[in-house]
Short mmCIF file of C-alpha atoms and ligand atoms in Angstrom, two decimals:
data_model
loop_
_atom_site.label_atom_id
_atom_site.label_comp_id
_atom_site.label_asym_id
_atom_site.label_seq_id
_atom_site.Cartn_x
_atom_site.Cartn_y
_atom_site.Cartn_z
CA MET S 1 0.00 0.00 0.00
CA ASN S 2 1.39 3.42 -0.79
CA HIS S 3 0.90 6.66 1.07
CA LYS S 4 -1.63 7.96 -1.45
CA GLN S 5 -3.77 4.89 -0.89
CA ILE S 6 -3.58 5.16 2.89
CA SER S 7 -4.57 8.82 2.81
CA LEU S 8 -7.39 8.41 0.33
CA ASN S 9 -8.94 5.48 2.12
CA ASN S 10 -9.01 7.07 5.50
CA GLN S 11 -9.21 10.85 5.45
CA LEU S 12 -12.92 10.85 6.11
CA THR S 13 -15.17 13.88 6.30
CA LEU S 14 -13.90 16.20 8.95
CA ASN S 15 -16.33 17.29 11.53
CA LEU S 16 -14.81 17.37 15.01
CA PHE S 17 -14.20 21.11 15.06
CA PRO S 18 -16.46 22.20 12.22
CA TYR S 19 -16.51 25.92 13.01
CA SER S 20 -14.94 28.73 11.09
CA SER S 21 -12.54 31.21 12.67
CA LEU S 22 -13.85 33.02 15.72
CA GLU S 23 -17.31 31.59 15.43
CA VAL S 24 -19.25 31.38 18.69
CA PHE S 25 -19.38 27.69 19.46
CA ASN S 26 -21.20 27.32 22.71
CA ASN S 27 -23.66 29.03 24.92
CA GLN S 28 -20.98 30.65 27.08
CA ASN S 29 -19.93 32.69 24.05
CA ILE S 30 -16.42 31.31 24.16
CA LYS S 31 -14.66 32.01 20.90
CA PHE S 32 -11.73 30.26 19.31
CA ASP S 33 -9.72 30.32 16.17
CA ARG S 34 -9.22 26.84 14.70
CA ALA S 35 -5.68 27.66 13.62
CA ASP S 36 -4.72 28.31 17.26
CA LEU S 37 -6.11 25.09 18.75
CA GLY S 38 -2.79 23.28 18.51
CA THR S 39 -0.83 26.24 19.91
CA PHE S 40 -0.40 27.73 23.40
CA LYS S 41 -1.69 31.18 22.34
CA ASP S 42 -5.11 31.01 24.06
CA SER S 43 -3.62 29.40 27.15
CA LEU S 44 -1.16 32.30 27.61
CA ARG S 45 -4.01 34.50 28.74
CA ALA S 46 -6.15 32.03 30.67
CA PRO S 47 -6.20 31.63 34.45
CA ILE S 48 -3.93 28.81 35.73
CA HIS S 49 -2.85 27.85 32.18
CA ARG S 50 -0.72 31.01 32.05
CA TRP S 51 1.37 30.05 35.07
CA PHE S 52 4.03 28.67 32.73
CA THR S 53 4.55 29.45 29.06
CA TYR S 54 4.98 26.14 27.26
CA PRO S 55 5.38 26.54 23.51
CA ALA S 56 4.72 22.82 23.12
CA GLY S 57 1.36 23.18 24.86
CA PHE S 58 -2.00 23.36 23.14
CA SER S 59 -5.04 25.57 23.59
CA PHE S 60 -7.24 24.83 26.60
CA LYS S 61 -10.14 25.59 24.27
CA ALA S 62 -9.38 22.47 22.23
CA VAL S 63 -9.89 20.39 25.39
CA GLU S 64 -13.07 22.28 26.34
CA GLU S 65 -14.51 21.73 22.90
CA ALA S 66 -13.70 18.01 22.88
CA LEU S 67 -15.29 17.54 26.34
CA ARG S 68 -18.39 19.31 25.06
CA ILE S 69 -18.64 17.39 21.78
CA TYR S 70 -18.14 13.99 23.43
CA ASN S 71 -20.45 14.90 26.28
CA ILE S 72 -17.87 14.16 28.97
CA ARG S 73 -19.45 14.96 32.34
CA PRO S 74 -18.59 14.81 36.07
CA GLY S 75 -18.21 11.18 37.07
CA MET S 76 -16.37 10.37 33.85
CA ILE S 77 -12.60 10.05 33.32
CA VAL S 78 -10.24 11.72 30.86
CA TYR S 79 -6.65 10.60 30.13
CA ASP S 80 -3.71 12.51 28.67
CA PRO S 81 -0.64 10.28 28.06
CA PHE S 82 1.54 13.35 27.29
CA ALA S 83 0.20 15.67 29.96
CA GLY S 84 2.88 18.36 29.55
CA THR S 85 1.95 21.32 31.74
CA GLY S 86 -1.43 19.76 32.50
CA THR S 87 -3.71 21.66 30.10
CA THR S 88 -6.10 18.71 29.71
CA ASN S 89 -6.15 18.00 33.44
CA VAL S 90 -6.70 21.65 34.43
CA VAL S 91 -9.71 21.93 32.10
CA ALA S 92 -11.13 18.61 33.33
CA LYS S 93 -10.64 19.57 36.98
CA ARG S 94 -12.45 22.86 36.49
CA LYS S 95 -15.40 21.05 34.92
CA GLY S 96 -15.64 18.49 37.73
CA ILE S 97 -14.27 15.67 35.57
CA SER S 98 -11.65 13.27 36.91
CA SER S 99 -8.47 12.85 34.94
CA PHE S 100 -5.16 11.04 34.67
CA GLY S 101 -2.08 12.50 33.04
CA VAL S 102 1.38 11.04 32.47
CA GLU S 103 4.43 13.25 31.97
CA ALA S 104 8.02 12.03 31.71
CA HIS S 105 9.87 15.37 31.91
CA PRO S 106 10.38 15.92 35.66
CA PHE S 107 10.40 19.73 35.53
CA ILE S 108 7.32 19.91 33.32
CA GLN S 109 5.63 17.38 35.60
CA PHE S 110 6.35 19.70 38.55
CA VAL S 111 4.72 22.57 36.63
CA ALA S 112 1.58 20.52 35.92
CA GLN S 113 1.39 19.21 39.48
CA THR S 114 1.61 22.74 40.87
CA LYS S 115 -1.05 24.05 38.46
CA LEU S 116 -3.36 21.31 39.66
CA PHE S 117 -3.19 22.10 43.38
CA TRP S 118 -6.04 24.51 44.13
CA GLU S 119 -6.88 23.53 47.69
CA PHE S 120 -5.33 26.54 49.44
CA ASP S 121 -7.05 28.50 52.13
CA PHE S 122 -7.21 31.99 50.60
CA SER S 123 -6.47 34.07 53.66
CA THR S 124 -3.55 31.82 54.60
CA LEU S 125 -2.28 31.98 51.03
CA SER S 126 -2.27 35.79 51.01
CA SER S 127 -0.44 35.97 54.32
CA GLU S 128 2.10 33.36 53.18
CA ILE S 129 2.79 35.44 50.06
CA ASP S 130 3.23 38.62 52.12
CA LYS S 131 5.50 36.84 54.60
CA LEU S 132 7.69 35.43 51.84
CA ILE S 133 7.98 38.79 50.06
CA SER S 134 8.93 40.62 53.25
CA GLN S 135 11.55 37.94 54.06
CA ILE S 136 13.05 38.47 50.61
CA GLU S 137 12.98 42.26 51.01
CA ASN S 138 14.78 41.95 54.34
CA SER S 139 17.43 39.63 52.98
CA ILE S 140 18.04 41.99 50.05
CA SER S 141 18.40 45.01 52.31
CA ASP S 142 20.71 43.07 54.66
CA ALA S 143 22.93 41.81 51.85
CA ASN S 144 25.51 43.59 49.78
CA LEU S 145 24.43 42.33 46.37
CA LEU S 146 27.90 42.87 44.95
CA ASP S 147 29.26 40.33 47.44
CA ILE S 148 27.07 37.57 46.03
CA CYS S 149 29.31 35.70 43.67
CA VAL S 150 26.71 34.64 41.14
CA SER S 151 29.25 33.13 38.76
CA LYS S 152 30.14 30.55 41.45
CA ILE S 153 26.47 29.78 42.13
CA PHE S 154 24.99 29.53 38.65
CA PRO S 155 26.13 27.98 35.34
CA GLU S 156 27.39 30.43 32.74
CA LEU S 157 24.17 30.35 30.73
CA VAL S 158 22.19 31.75 33.67
CA CYS S 159 24.79 34.45 34.36
CA LYS S 160 24.61 35.59 30.75
CA CYS S 161 20.86 36.17 30.98
CA TYR S 162 20.80 38.78 33.79
CA SER S 163 22.72 41.72 35.17
CA HIS S 164 24.67 40.91 38.34
CA GLN S 165 22.23 42.97 40.39
CA LYS S 166 19.18 41.17 39.05
CA LEU S 167 20.65 37.70 39.37
CA ALA S 168 21.75 38.37 42.94
CA GLN S 169 18.17 39.35 43.79
CA LEU S 170 16.83 36.25 42.01
CA TYR S 171 19.27 34.19 44.04
CA LEU S 172 17.95 35.64 47.31
CA CYS S 173 14.40 34.83 46.15
CA ARG S 174 15.52 31.27 45.40
CA GLU S 175 17.09 30.90 48.85
CA ALA S 176 14.00 32.23 50.64
CA ILE S 177 11.84 29.71 48.75
CA ALA S 178 14.26 26.89 49.58
CA ALA S 179 13.91 27.76 53.27
CA LEU S 180 10.11 27.33 53.18
CA PRO S 181 8.57 24.12 54.51
CA VAL S 182 8.19 21.47 51.79
CA ASN S 183 4.51 21.83 50.99
CA PRO S 184 2.18 23.04 48.19
CA PHE S 185 2.94 26.68 48.97
CA GLN S 186 6.62 26.09 48.34
CA ASN S 187 5.75 24.67 44.89
CA PHE S 188 3.44 27.61 44.24
CA ALA S 189 6.24 30.06 45.15
CA ARG S 190 8.74 28.14 43.00
CA LEU S 191 6.50 28.16 39.97
CA GLY S 192 5.81 31.88 40.42
CA LEU S 193 9.52 32.67 40.30
CA THR S 194 10.06 30.22 37.44
CA ASN S 195 7.52 32.10 35.37
CA LEU S 196 9.48 35.33 35.80
CA LEU S 197 12.81 33.91 34.69
CA ARG S 198 12.31 34.56 30.99
CA SER S 199 10.12 37.63 31.16
CA ILE S 200 12.63 39.63 33.22
CA ALA S 201 15.82 38.45 31.46
CA ASP S 202 18.10 41.03 29.87
CA VAL S 203 18.76 38.89 26.80
CA ALA S 204 16.53 37.28 24.22
CA THR S 205 15.07 34.24 25.97
CA GLY S 206 12.53 33.47 23.27
CA TRP S 207 11.25 30.02 22.54
CA PRO S 208 12.50 27.47 22.46
CA TYR S 209 16.12 28.45 22.87
CA ILE S 210 18.03 31.21 24.58
CA ALA S 211 20.27 33.63 22.70
CA PRO S 212 22.55 35.13 25.37
CA GLN S 213 24.47 37.09 22.75
CA LYS S 214 21.29 38.89 21.69
CA ALA S 215 20.33 41.73 24.02
CA ARG S 216 16.64 42.29 24.60
CA LYS S 217 15.18 45.60 23.51
CA ILE S 218 15.30 47.68 26.69
CA THR S 219 11.93 49.17 27.50
CA LYS S 220 11.07 51.47 30.39
CA THR S 221 9.61 48.47 32.21
CA THR S 222 12.69 46.24 31.93
CA GLN S 223 14.99 49.11 32.86
CA SER S 224 13.20 50.10 36.04
CA LEU S 225 12.22 46.55 36.93
CA ASN S 226 12.26 45.66 40.57
CA VAL S 227 12.59 41.86 40.82
CA VAL S 228 10.82 41.53 44.15
CA GLU S 229 7.94 43.73 43.08
CA ALA S 230 7.56 41.75 39.84
CA TYR S 231 7.57 38.55 41.90
CA ARG S 232 4.95 39.87 44.31
CA ILE S 233 2.71 40.84 41.39
CA GLN S 234 3.16 37.39 39.84
CA LEU S 235 2.21 35.57 43.07
CA TYR S 236 -0.85 37.76 43.55
CA LYS S 237 -1.88 37.14 39.94
CA MET S 238 -1.66 33.40 40.58
CA ARG S 239 -3.66 33.75 43.79
CA ASP S 240 -6.35 35.66 41.89
CA ASP S 241 -6.42 32.94 39.22
CA LEU S 242 -7.04 30.36 41.92
CA TYR S 243 -9.82 32.49 43.31
CA GLN S 244 -11.36 32.75 39.87
CA VAL S 245 -11.39 29.01 39.24
CA GLN S 246 -12.72 28.30 42.72
CA THR S 247 -15.79 30.49 42.26
CA GLY S 248 -18.65 29.27 40.11
CA SER S 249 -19.09 25.53 40.29
CA SER S 250 -18.27 23.77 43.53
CA ILE S 251 -17.58 20.39 41.90
CA ARG S 252 -13.91 19.75 41.23
CA GLY S 253 -12.54 16.81 39.29
CA ASN S 254 -9.81 14.73 40.86
CA ALA S 255 -6.62 15.00 38.81
CA VAL S 256 -3.97 12.31 39.13
CA LEU S 257 -0.70 13.28 37.53
CA ILE S 258 1.79 10.47 37.08
CA SER S 259 5.48 11.22 36.76
CA GLY S 260 6.26 8.42 34.36
CA ASP S 261 6.52 7.01 30.88
CA SER S 262 3.35 6.58 28.84
CA ARG S 263 5.00 3.85 26.75
CA GLN S 264 4.69 1.64 29.80
CA LYS S 265 1.68 0.14 31.50
CA GLN S 266 0.08 2.60 33.92
CA ASN S 267 -0.86 0.45 36.89
CA LEU S 268 -2.96 3.22 38.41
CA ILE S 269 -5.38 3.12 35.48
CA ASP S 270 -7.59 0.06 35.16
CA ASP S 271 -8.58 -1.53 31.84
CA GLU S 272 -11.50 0.11 30.04
CA THR S 273 -12.14 2.87 32.58
CA VAL S 274 -11.35 6.03 30.57
CA ASP S 275 -14.12 7.88 28.69
CA LEU S 276 -11.93 10.11 26.52
CA ALA S 277 -8.19 10.28 25.80
CA PHE S 278 -7.04 13.68 24.63
CA THR S 279 -3.41 14.51 23.97
CA SER S 280 -0.73 16.06 21.85
CA PRO S 281 2.26 13.75 21.44
CA PRO S 282 5.71 15.15 20.73
CA TYR S 283 5.82 16.04 17.03
CA LEU S 284 8.32 14.33 14.79
CA ASN S 285 10.13 17.63 14.33
CA ASN S 286 13.37 17.37 16.27
CA TYR S 287 12.21 19.63 19.10
CA ASP S 288 14.34 19.08 22.18
CA TYR S 289 12.04 19.29 25.23
CA ALA S 290 15.03 18.90 27.53
CA ASP S 291 16.78 21.95 26.12
CA ARG S 292 13.57 23.93 26.43
CA THR S 293 13.83 23.96 30.23
CA ARG S 294 17.60 24.38 30.47
CA LEU S 295 17.45 27.91 31.89
CA GLU S 296 14.85 26.88 34.48
CA MET S 297 16.64 23.69 35.59
CA TYR S 298 20.02 25.45 35.75
CA PHE S 299 18.54 28.28 37.80
CA TRP S 300 17.03 25.89 40.36
CA GLY S 301 20.24 23.87 40.57
CA GLU S 302 18.55 20.76 39.16
CA ALA S 303 21.11 20.44 36.39
CA SER S 304 24.31 22.18 35.40
CA SER S 305 25.40 20.59 32.12
CA TRP S 306 24.19 19.01 28.88
CA GLY S 307 25.02 15.58 30.40
CA ASP S 308 22.82 16.26 33.46
CA ILE S 309 19.92 17.26 31.25
CA THR S 310 20.39 14.17 29.10
CA ARG S 311 20.35 11.88 32.11
CA LYS S 312 17.51 13.60 33.93
CA VAL S 313 15.27 14.44 30.99
CA ARG S 314 16.29 13.44 27.44
CA ASP S 315 16.78 9.75 28.24
CA ARG S 316 13.31 9.52 29.78
CA LEU S 317 11.36 10.82 26.81
CA MET S 318 10.00 8.96 23.82
CA MET S 319 11.98 9.46 20.64
CA SER S 320 11.34 12.75 18.86
CA ALA S 321 14.71 14.53 18.58
CA THR S 322 18.12 13.61 17.20
CA THR S 323 19.75 14.97 20.36
CA GLN S 324 18.36 11.87 22.13
CA ILE S 325 20.36 9.57 19.85
CA ASN S 326 23.73 7.95 20.30
CA ARG S 327 24.15 6.17 16.92
CA SER S 328 26.31 3.38 18.27
CA ASP S 329 23.41 2.21 20.49
CA TYR S 330 21.35 1.14 17.46
CA ASN S 331 21.24 -1.78 15.06
CA LEU S 332 21.13 0.20 11.83
CA GLU S 333 20.03 -2.84 9.86
CA LYS S 334 16.85 -3.07 11.89
CA LEU S 335 15.52 0.21 13.15
CA LEU S 336 11.81 -0.55 13.14
CA SER S 337 10.75 -2.82 16.01
CA ASP S 338 9.49 -6.37 15.37
CA ASP S 339 6.38 -5.27 17.15
CA LEU S 340 5.64 -2.51 14.63
CA CYS S 341 6.56 -4.66 11.61
CA GLN S 342 4.22 -7.42 12.76
CA ILE S 343 1.27 -5.34 13.87
CA ALA S 344 1.29 -2.68 11.14
CA PRO S 345 3.20 -4.22 8.19
CA GLU S 346 1.82 -1.73 5.66
CA VAL S 347 3.03 1.26 7.66
CA ALA S 348 6.38 -0.47 8.20
CA ALA S 349 6.64 -1.14 4.47
CA GLU S 350 6.14 2.56 3.72
CA LEU S 351 8.54 3.69 6.42
CA GLN S 352 11.33 1.29 5.46
CA PRO S 353 12.44 3.01 2.20
CA LYS S 354 12.08 6.47 3.74
CA ILE S 355 14.32 5.46 6.64
CA ALA S 356 16.85 3.99 4.18
CA GLU S 357 16.78 7.23 2.18
CA LEU S 358 17.38 9.25 5.36
CA SER S 359 20.37 7.04 6.23
CA LYS S 360 21.88 7.94 2.85
CA LEU S 361 20.91 11.61 2.89
CA ARG S 362 22.54 12.30 6.24
CA LEU S 363 25.93 11.48 4.79
CA LEU S 364 25.49 14.33 2.30
CA LYS S 365 24.49 16.90 4.93
CA GLY S 366 26.72 18.99 7.17
CA GLY S 367 24.82 18.21 10.38
CA LYS S 368 24.65 14.46 9.62
CA LYS S 369 21.46 14.28 11.66
CA SER S 370 20.21 10.83 12.62
CA TYR S 371 16.72 11.36 11.24
CA ASP S 372 16.63 7.71 10.15
CA ILE S 373 16.81 6.54 13.78
CA MET S 374 14.52 9.34 14.96
CA VAL S 375 11.73 8.41 12.52
CA ALA S 376 11.90 4.69 13.28
CA GLY S 377 12.08 5.27 17.05
CA TYR S 378 9.15 7.66 16.93
CA PHE S 379 6.77 5.09 15.44
CA ASN S 380 8.15 2.25 17.61
CA ASP S 381 7.39 4.37 20.68
CA MET S 382 4.03 5.71 19.54
CA LEU S 383 2.82 2.15 18.96
CA ARG S 384 3.49 1.40 22.63
CA VAL S 385 1.75 4.57 23.85
CA MET S 386 -1.27 4.01 21.62
CA ARG S 387 -1.62 0.39 22.69
CA GLU S 388 -1.58 1.39 26.35
CA THR S 389 -4.13 4.12 25.67
CA TYR S 390 -6.34 1.59 23.87
CA ARG S 391 -6.18 -0.66 26.93
CA VAL S 392 -7.51 1.99 29.32
CA LEU S 393 -10.27 3.32 27.04
CA ARG S 394 -13.80 2.08 27.48
CA PRO S 395 -15.61 0.48 24.54
CA SER S 396 -17.23 3.10 22.23
CA SER S 397 -14.87 5.84 23.40
CA THR S 398 -12.48 8.11 21.54
CA PHE S 399 -8.76 8.94 21.44
CA ILE S 400 -7.96 12.41 20.09
CA MET S 401 -4.43 13.53 19.19
CA ILE S 402 -3.34 16.96 18.06
CA LEU S 403 -0.17 16.54 16.01
CA GLY S 404 1.97 17.70 13.14
CA ASP S 405 3.40 15.91 10.11
CA SER S 406 7.06 16.13 9.24
CA ALA S 407 9.66 16.24 6.45
CA PRO S 408 13.18 15.59 7.79
CA TYR S 409 15.70 16.38 5.04
CA GLY S 410 12.66 16.94 2.80
CA ILE S 411 11.37 13.34 3.07
CA TYR S 412 7.66 13.64 3.79
CA ILE S 413 6.35 11.59 6.73
CA PRO S 414 2.54 11.68 7.00
CA THR S 415 2.56 11.17 10.77
CA ASP S 416 -1.20 11.63 11.01
CA VAL S 417 -2.00 8.85 8.51
CA TYR S 418 0.62 6.46 9.87
CA LEU S 419 -0.58 6.89 13.46
CA GLY S 420 -4.18 6.45 12.29
CA GLU S 421 -3.18 3.21 10.57
CA ILE S 422 -1.21 2.01 13.59
CA GLY S 423 -4.31 2.75 15.65
CA ARG S 424 -6.44 0.58 13.38
CA ALA S 425 -3.87 -2.18 13.58
CA ILE S 426 -4.07 -2.07 17.39
CA GLY S 427 -7.85 -2.41 17.35
CA PHE S 428 -9.39 1.04 16.91
CA ALA S 429 -12.33 0.72 14.52
CA SER S 430 -11.60 3.84 12.46
CA TYR S 431 -9.86 7.19 12.40
CA LYS S 432 -10.35 10.56 10.84
CA ILE S 433 -8.01 13.46 10.22
CA GLU S 434 -8.91 17.13 10.35
CA ASN S 435 -6.47 19.85 9.36
CA LEU S 436 -6.02 22.82 11.68
CA ARG S 437 -3.33 24.98 10.09
CA ILE S 438 -0.37 25.12 7.76
CA ARG S 439 2.89 25.31 9.72
CA GLY S 440 6.63 25.72 9.23
CA GLY S 441 6.28 29.21 7.64
CA LYS S 442 8.74 30.84 10.03
CA TRP S 443 11.62 28.85 8.48
CA LYS S 444 10.78 29.75 4.89
CA ASP S 445 13.81 32.04 4.43
CA ASN S 446 16.24 29.43 5.73
CA PRO S 447 18.09 28.00 2.71
CA GLN S 448 18.89 24.78 4.66
CA ARG S 449 15.21 24.10 5.08
CA HIS S 450 13.12 21.86 2.79
CA ASP S 451 10.07 23.37 1.09
CA VAL S 452 7.57 20.61 1.85
CA ALA S 453 4.29 22.12 3.13
CA LEU S 454 3.55 20.97 6.68
CA LYS S 455 0.38 21.07 8.73
CA GLU S 456 -1.03 20.57 12.19
CA CYS S 457 -4.09 18.39 12.51
CA ILE S 458 -6.39 16.42 14.77
CA VAL S 459 -6.46 12.64 14.51
CA THR S 460 -9.53 11.07 16.08
CA LEU S 461 -9.53 7.32 16.70
CA SER S 462 -12.75 5.51 17.62
CA LYS S 463 -12.91 2.35 19.68
CA ASN S 464 -15.79 -0.10 19.11
C1 SAM Z 501 3.36 18.26 22.83
S1 SAM Z 501 3.82 18.17 24.50
C2 SAM Z 501 2.26 18.14 25.34
C3 SAM Z 501 1.89 19.49 25.89
C4 SAM Z 501 0.57 19.55 26.64
N1 SAM Z 501 -0.54 19.28 25.76
C5 SAM Z 501 0.39 20.94 27.28
O1 SAM Z 501 -0.56 21.64 26.93
O2 SAM Z 501 1.24 21.34 28.08
C6 SAM Z 501 4.39 16.52 24.65
C7 SAM Z 501 4.87 16.16 26.05
O3 SAM Z 501 5.18 14.77 26.07
C8 SAM Z 501 6.19 14.59 27.04
N2 SAM Z 501 6.76 13.23 26.85
C9 SAM Z 501 7.70 12.82 25.97
N3 SAM Z 501 7.92 11.51 26.11
C10 SAM Z 501 7.08 11.06 27.05
C11 SAM Z 501 6.81 9.76 27.60
N4 SAM Z 501 7.47 8.68 27.19
N5 SAM Z 501 5.85 9.66 28.56
C12 SAM Z 501 5.17 10.74 28.99
N6 SAM Z 501 5.41 12.00 28.51
C13 SAM Z 501 6.34 12.16 27.56
C14 SAM Z 501 7.13 15.75 26.78
O4 SAM Z 501 7.96 16.00 27.90
C15 SAM Z 501 6.14 16.88 26.49
O5 SAM Z 501 5.85 17.62 27.66
#
């Protein structure tokens, strides 16, 4: 079977999100733009979701819409095998729906866990914030900031992002938080400071990577910025968000966030108990999730080198970036797993020549990227995740994935169709694919870049 056949047979009529841009889609007059559903844009402005900017995150509105369409109500269970910063779980919790999420990146799991703890007493929370801020103010006025030897405390990357004065103040904030009792307020305070790290930096700390050599445009706000005041405002904003989500409905869903690997069996989730799985897997686009949180993990002292980040993060994630690959660890004659070849032979037969082509192409390219291993590993891993998701889903339920296709070295990989076919091979009755937006435009002036048109889409798998 060739790719054309797979696509033609299975790209059914698309009707999951059948609304045009900015059309009112429900009776609460919530609006959304289809093209933004796979991006974090909406979530940047929404209570709780905005506690951490995660470019790999999706719109909370996509989750809301799916819960509405599939009539998922309190008493039911939702599962996100790639929970990220907890977007799915936060939406479910707010609507009184129970949820499970699995996240393998320890720092991102901490972010999600913190966003899902809402059970603070409000008056205690306000006084804890005030107490922490005044402790920090006292320690700053007692210290001579010039005496704080930031270059001995932080890795070079962190030092390059801030003036000495600012970093010394951030350090005193960090120490005051470390001295707090280990409890949900400490996590809340940690996440609040984490969220400031990029917004108050003196250099370009855009996404996903940091450019220490590129100074940020100095505005009046950055120039006169008082770190402690910015931190106080951030914590109060988070407190107000909590207040906002606590008012309205009194039913709250129970969210269980598992720090683990969704390729493996999740013992906490019984067979056929989940009513809807909603997720966005890593895209097959060489995005390094571990590098994304380098500044944050270096600042908190959780890592201080590439090797640390590899051990603590990269090695735990499913395959989606060449930075996870050490070529000598692989049998290059047999990159696709026996499991995949047996269960989805048609997909394997299409992948095989593309992987072989990538093995040849890399030798002609300067970067010599191991896209051959990355592509094979991606589908080997996704098979495992999808099989586990199938296990926990109830009969007649749905698995929705927001994802992008890919074209490493210009070789087109229709990820959506292949995952749909793998899903059918596992036991899902059918799948459909709905396009959300064209992507990849920001690289169009890069001469190294292929010119294959890429898209982001929703793949919906139905279980009988
Ligand atoms: C596209 S992001 C999901 C973002 C999420 N929808 C949100 O809004 O924050 C994919 C996530 O999968 C995580 N991940 C990668 N491999 C994993 C694995 N084996 N098990 C669980 N999570 C994994 C990555 O760390 C990343 O956070």
